[in-house]
């Protein structure tokens, strides 16, 4: 099954968390903080949303940062994805 986002929606996938600290200490999964960095999987076409024209600023493959509690989490073919509005994306990681 594939997902195709509508309007100003973006499908993102969480980037794996670091398993070791900079000093080399290995972290257990309970001690790891969930990263807020995601990879953009698919981008909607934009268009008219709430009476205003929306142009999409992100592209598939980019890394982005979102708010901690943004979006709707879905599981597709065993893969955990999140669907967010473009407004919920705070920054692009370069």
PDB file of C-alpha atoms in Angstrom:
ATOM      1  CA  UNK A   1       0.000   0.000   0.000  1.00  0.00           C
ATOM      2  CA  UNK A   2       1.244   3.512  -0.763  1.00  0.00           C
ATOM      3  CA  UNK A   3       0.144   6.840   0.659  1.00  0.00           C
ATOM      4  CA  UNK A   4      -0.379   9.972  -1.414  1.00  0.00           C
ATOM      5  CA  UNK A   5      -0.750  13.142   0.679  1.00  0.00           C
ATOM      6  CA  UNK A   6      -3.496  15.598  -0.214  1.00  0.00           C
ATOM      7  CA  UNK A   7      -3.444  19.413  -0.230  1.00  0.00           C
ATOM      8  CA  UNK A   8      -0.778  20.797   2.139  1.00  0.00           C
ATOM      9  CA  UNK A   9       0.002  17.476   3.839  1.00  0.00           C
ATOM     10  CA  UNK A  10       3.489  15.932   4.048  1.00  0.00           C
ATOM     11  CA  UNK A  11       4.378  12.319   4.886  1.00  0.00           C
ATOM     12  CA  UNK A  12       7.491  12.040   7.024  1.00  0.00           C
ATOM     13  CA  UNK A  13       9.508   9.226   8.610  1.00  0.00           C
ATOM     14  CA  UNK A  14      11.480   9.542  11.850  1.00  0.00           C
ATOM     15  CA  UNK A  15      15.273   9.425  11.441  1.00  0.00           C
ATOM     16  CA  UNK A  16      16.919   6.772  13.651  1.00  0.00           C
ATOM     17  CA  UNK A  17      18.100   7.960  17.059  1.00  0.00           C
ATOM     18  CA  UNK A  18      21.775   8.043  17.979  1.00  0.00           C
ATOM     19  CA  UNK A  19      22.701   4.923  19.943  1.00  0.00           C
ATOM     20  CA  UNK A  20      25.934   6.318  21.396  1.00  0.00           C
ATOM     21  CA  UNK A  21      26.902   9.664  22.854  1.00  0.00           C
ATOM     22  CA  UNK A  22      29.730  11.787  21.450  1.00  0.00           C
ATOM     23  CA  UNK A  23      32.006  10.399  24.173  1.00  0.00           C
ATOM     24  CA  UNK A  24      31.209   6.796  23.157  1.00  0.00           C
ATOM     25  CA  UNK A  25      28.715   5.779  25.859  1.00  0.00           C
ATOM     26  CA  UNK A  26      26.116   3.343  24.504  1.00  0.00           C
ATOM     27  CA  UNK A  27      22.533   4.381  25.356  1.00  0.00           C
ATOM     28  CA  UNK A  28      19.746   1.907  26.102  1.00  0.00           C
ATOM     29  CA  UNK A  29      16.542   2.394  24.118  1.00  0.00           C
ATOM     30  CA  UNK A  30      14.813   3.711  27.262  1.00  0.00           C
ATOM     31  CA  UNK A  31      17.462   6.430  27.682  1.00  0.00           C
ATOM     32  CA  UNK A  32      17.311   7.595  24.075  1.00  0.00           C
ATOM     33  CA  UNK A  33      15.303  10.714  23.392  1.00  0.00           C
ATOM     34  CA  UNK A  34      13.032  10.484  20.361  1.00  0.00           C
ATOM     35  CA  UNK A  35      14.543  12.684  17.675  1.00  0.00           C
ATOM     36  CA  UNK A  36      12.420  15.395  16.123  1.00  0.00           C
ATOM     37  CA  UNK A  37      14.271  15.074  12.816  1.00  0.00           C
ATOM     38  CA  UNK A  38      12.310  13.404  10.043  1.00  0.00           C
ATOM     39  CA  UNK A  39      12.896  12.536   6.407  1.00  0.00           C
ATOM     40  CA  UNK A  40      10.254  13.735   3.940  1.00  0.00           C
ATOM     41  CA  UNK A  41       8.785  10.732   2.110  1.00  0.00           C
ATOM     42  CA  UNK A  42       6.034  12.403   0.042  1.00  0.00           C
ATOM     43  CA  UNK A  43       4.610  15.902  -0.417  1.00  0.00           C
ATOM     44  CA  UNK A  44       1.065  16.914  -1.356  1.00  0.00           C
ATOM     45  CA  UNK A  45       0.359  19.174  -4.325  1.00  0.00           C
ATOM     46  CA  UNK A  46      -0.538  22.275  -2.302  1.00  0.00           C
ATOM     47  CA  UNK A  47      -3.416  24.309  -3.710  1.00  0.00           C
ATOM     48  CA  UNK A  48      -6.180  26.245  -1.979  1.00  0.00           C
ATOM     49  CA  UNK A  49      -6.386  25.554   1.775  1.00  0.00           C
ATOM     50  CA  UNK A  50      -8.799  27.560   3.948  1.00  0.00           C
ATOM     51  CA  UNK A  51      -9.263  30.070   1.118  1.00  0.00           C
ATOM     52  CA  UNK A  52      -5.546  30.765   0.689  1.00  0.00           C
ATOM     53  CA  UNK A  53      -3.146  29.455  -1.945  1.00  0.00           C
ATOM     54  CA  UNK A  54      -0.488  27.183  -0.435  1.00  0.00           C
ATOM     55  CA  UNK A  55       2.785  26.451  -2.238  1.00  0.00           C
ATOM     56  CA  UNK A  56       4.798  23.511  -0.983  1.00  0.00           C
ATOM     57  CA  UNK A  57       8.274  24.461   0.271  1.00  0.00           C
ATOM     58  CA  UNK A  58       9.632  20.996   1.093  1.00  0.00           C
ATOM     59  CA  UNK A  59      10.622  18.153  -1.224  1.00  0.00           C
ATOM     60  CA  UNK A  60      10.893  14.394  -0.833  1.00  0.00           C
ATOM     61  CA  UNK A  61      14.288  13.402   0.578  1.00  0.00           C
ATOM     62  CA  UNK A  62      14.820  16.534   2.677  1.00  0.00           C
ATOM     63  CA  UNK A  63      15.321  16.305   6.437  1.00  0.00           C
ATOM     64  CA  UNK A  64      12.975  18.460   8.534  1.00  0.00           C
ATOM     65  CA  UNK A  65      12.223  19.276  12.167  1.00  0.00           C
ATOM     66  CA  UNK A  66       8.658  19.293  13.495  1.00  0.00           C
ATOM     67  CA  UNK A  67       7.007  20.031  16.813  1.00  0.00           C
ATOM     68  CA  UNK A  68       7.023  17.189  19.362  1.00  0.00           C
ATOM     69  CA  UNK A  69       3.309  16.471  19.168  1.00  0.00           C
ATOM     70  CA  UNK A  70       2.634  17.337  15.524  1.00  0.00           C
ATOM     71  CA  UNK A  71       0.838  15.166  13.033  1.00  0.00           C
ATOM     72  CA  UNK A  72      -0.928  11.838  12.889  1.00  0.00           C
ATOM     73  CA  UNK A  73       1.060   8.627  13.216  1.00  0.00           C
ATOM     74  CA  UNK A  74       0.159   5.762  10.856  1.00  0.00           C
ATOM     75  CA  UNK A  75       1.637   2.329  10.227  1.00  0.00           C
ATOM     76  CA  UNK A  76       1.903   1.222   6.592  1.00  0.00           C
ATOM     77  CA  UNK A  77       3.397  -2.159   5.699  1.00  0.00           C
ATOM     78  CA  UNK A  78       5.112  -2.298   9.110  1.00  0.00           C
ATOM     79  CA  UNK A  79       6.699   1.137   8.663  1.00  0.00           C
ATOM     80  CA  UNK A  80       5.813   3.966  11.061  1.00  0.00           C
ATOM     81  CA  UNK A  81       5.053   7.220   9.238  1.00  0.00           C
ATOM     82  CA  UNK A  82       3.645  10.565  10.313  1.00  0.00           C
ATOM     83  CA  UNK A  83       1.336  12.810   8.298  1.00  0.00           C
ATOM     84  CA  UNK A  84       1.684  16.529   9.071  1.00  0.00           C
ATOM     85  CA  UNK A  85       0.530  19.796   7.563  1.00  0.00           C
ATOM     86  CA  UNK A  86       3.296  21.858   6.024  1.00  0.00           C
ATOM     87  CA  UNK A  87       2.633  24.499   8.740  1.00  0.00           C
ATOM     88  CA  UNK A  88       3.742  21.949  11.390  1.00  0.00           C
ATOM     89  CA  UNK A  89       7.247  21.764   9.876  1.00  0.00           C
ATOM     90  CA  UNK A  90       9.485  24.147  11.782  1.00  0.00           C
ATOM     91  CA  UNK A  91      12.727  23.947   9.780  1.00  0.00           C
ATOM     92  CA  UNK A  92      14.636  22.178   7.031  1.00  0.00           C
ATOM     93  CA  UNK A  93      17.914  20.560   8.116  1.00  0.00           C
ATOM     94  CA  UNK A  94      20.781  21.301   5.719  1.00  0.00           C
TER      95      UNK A  94
END
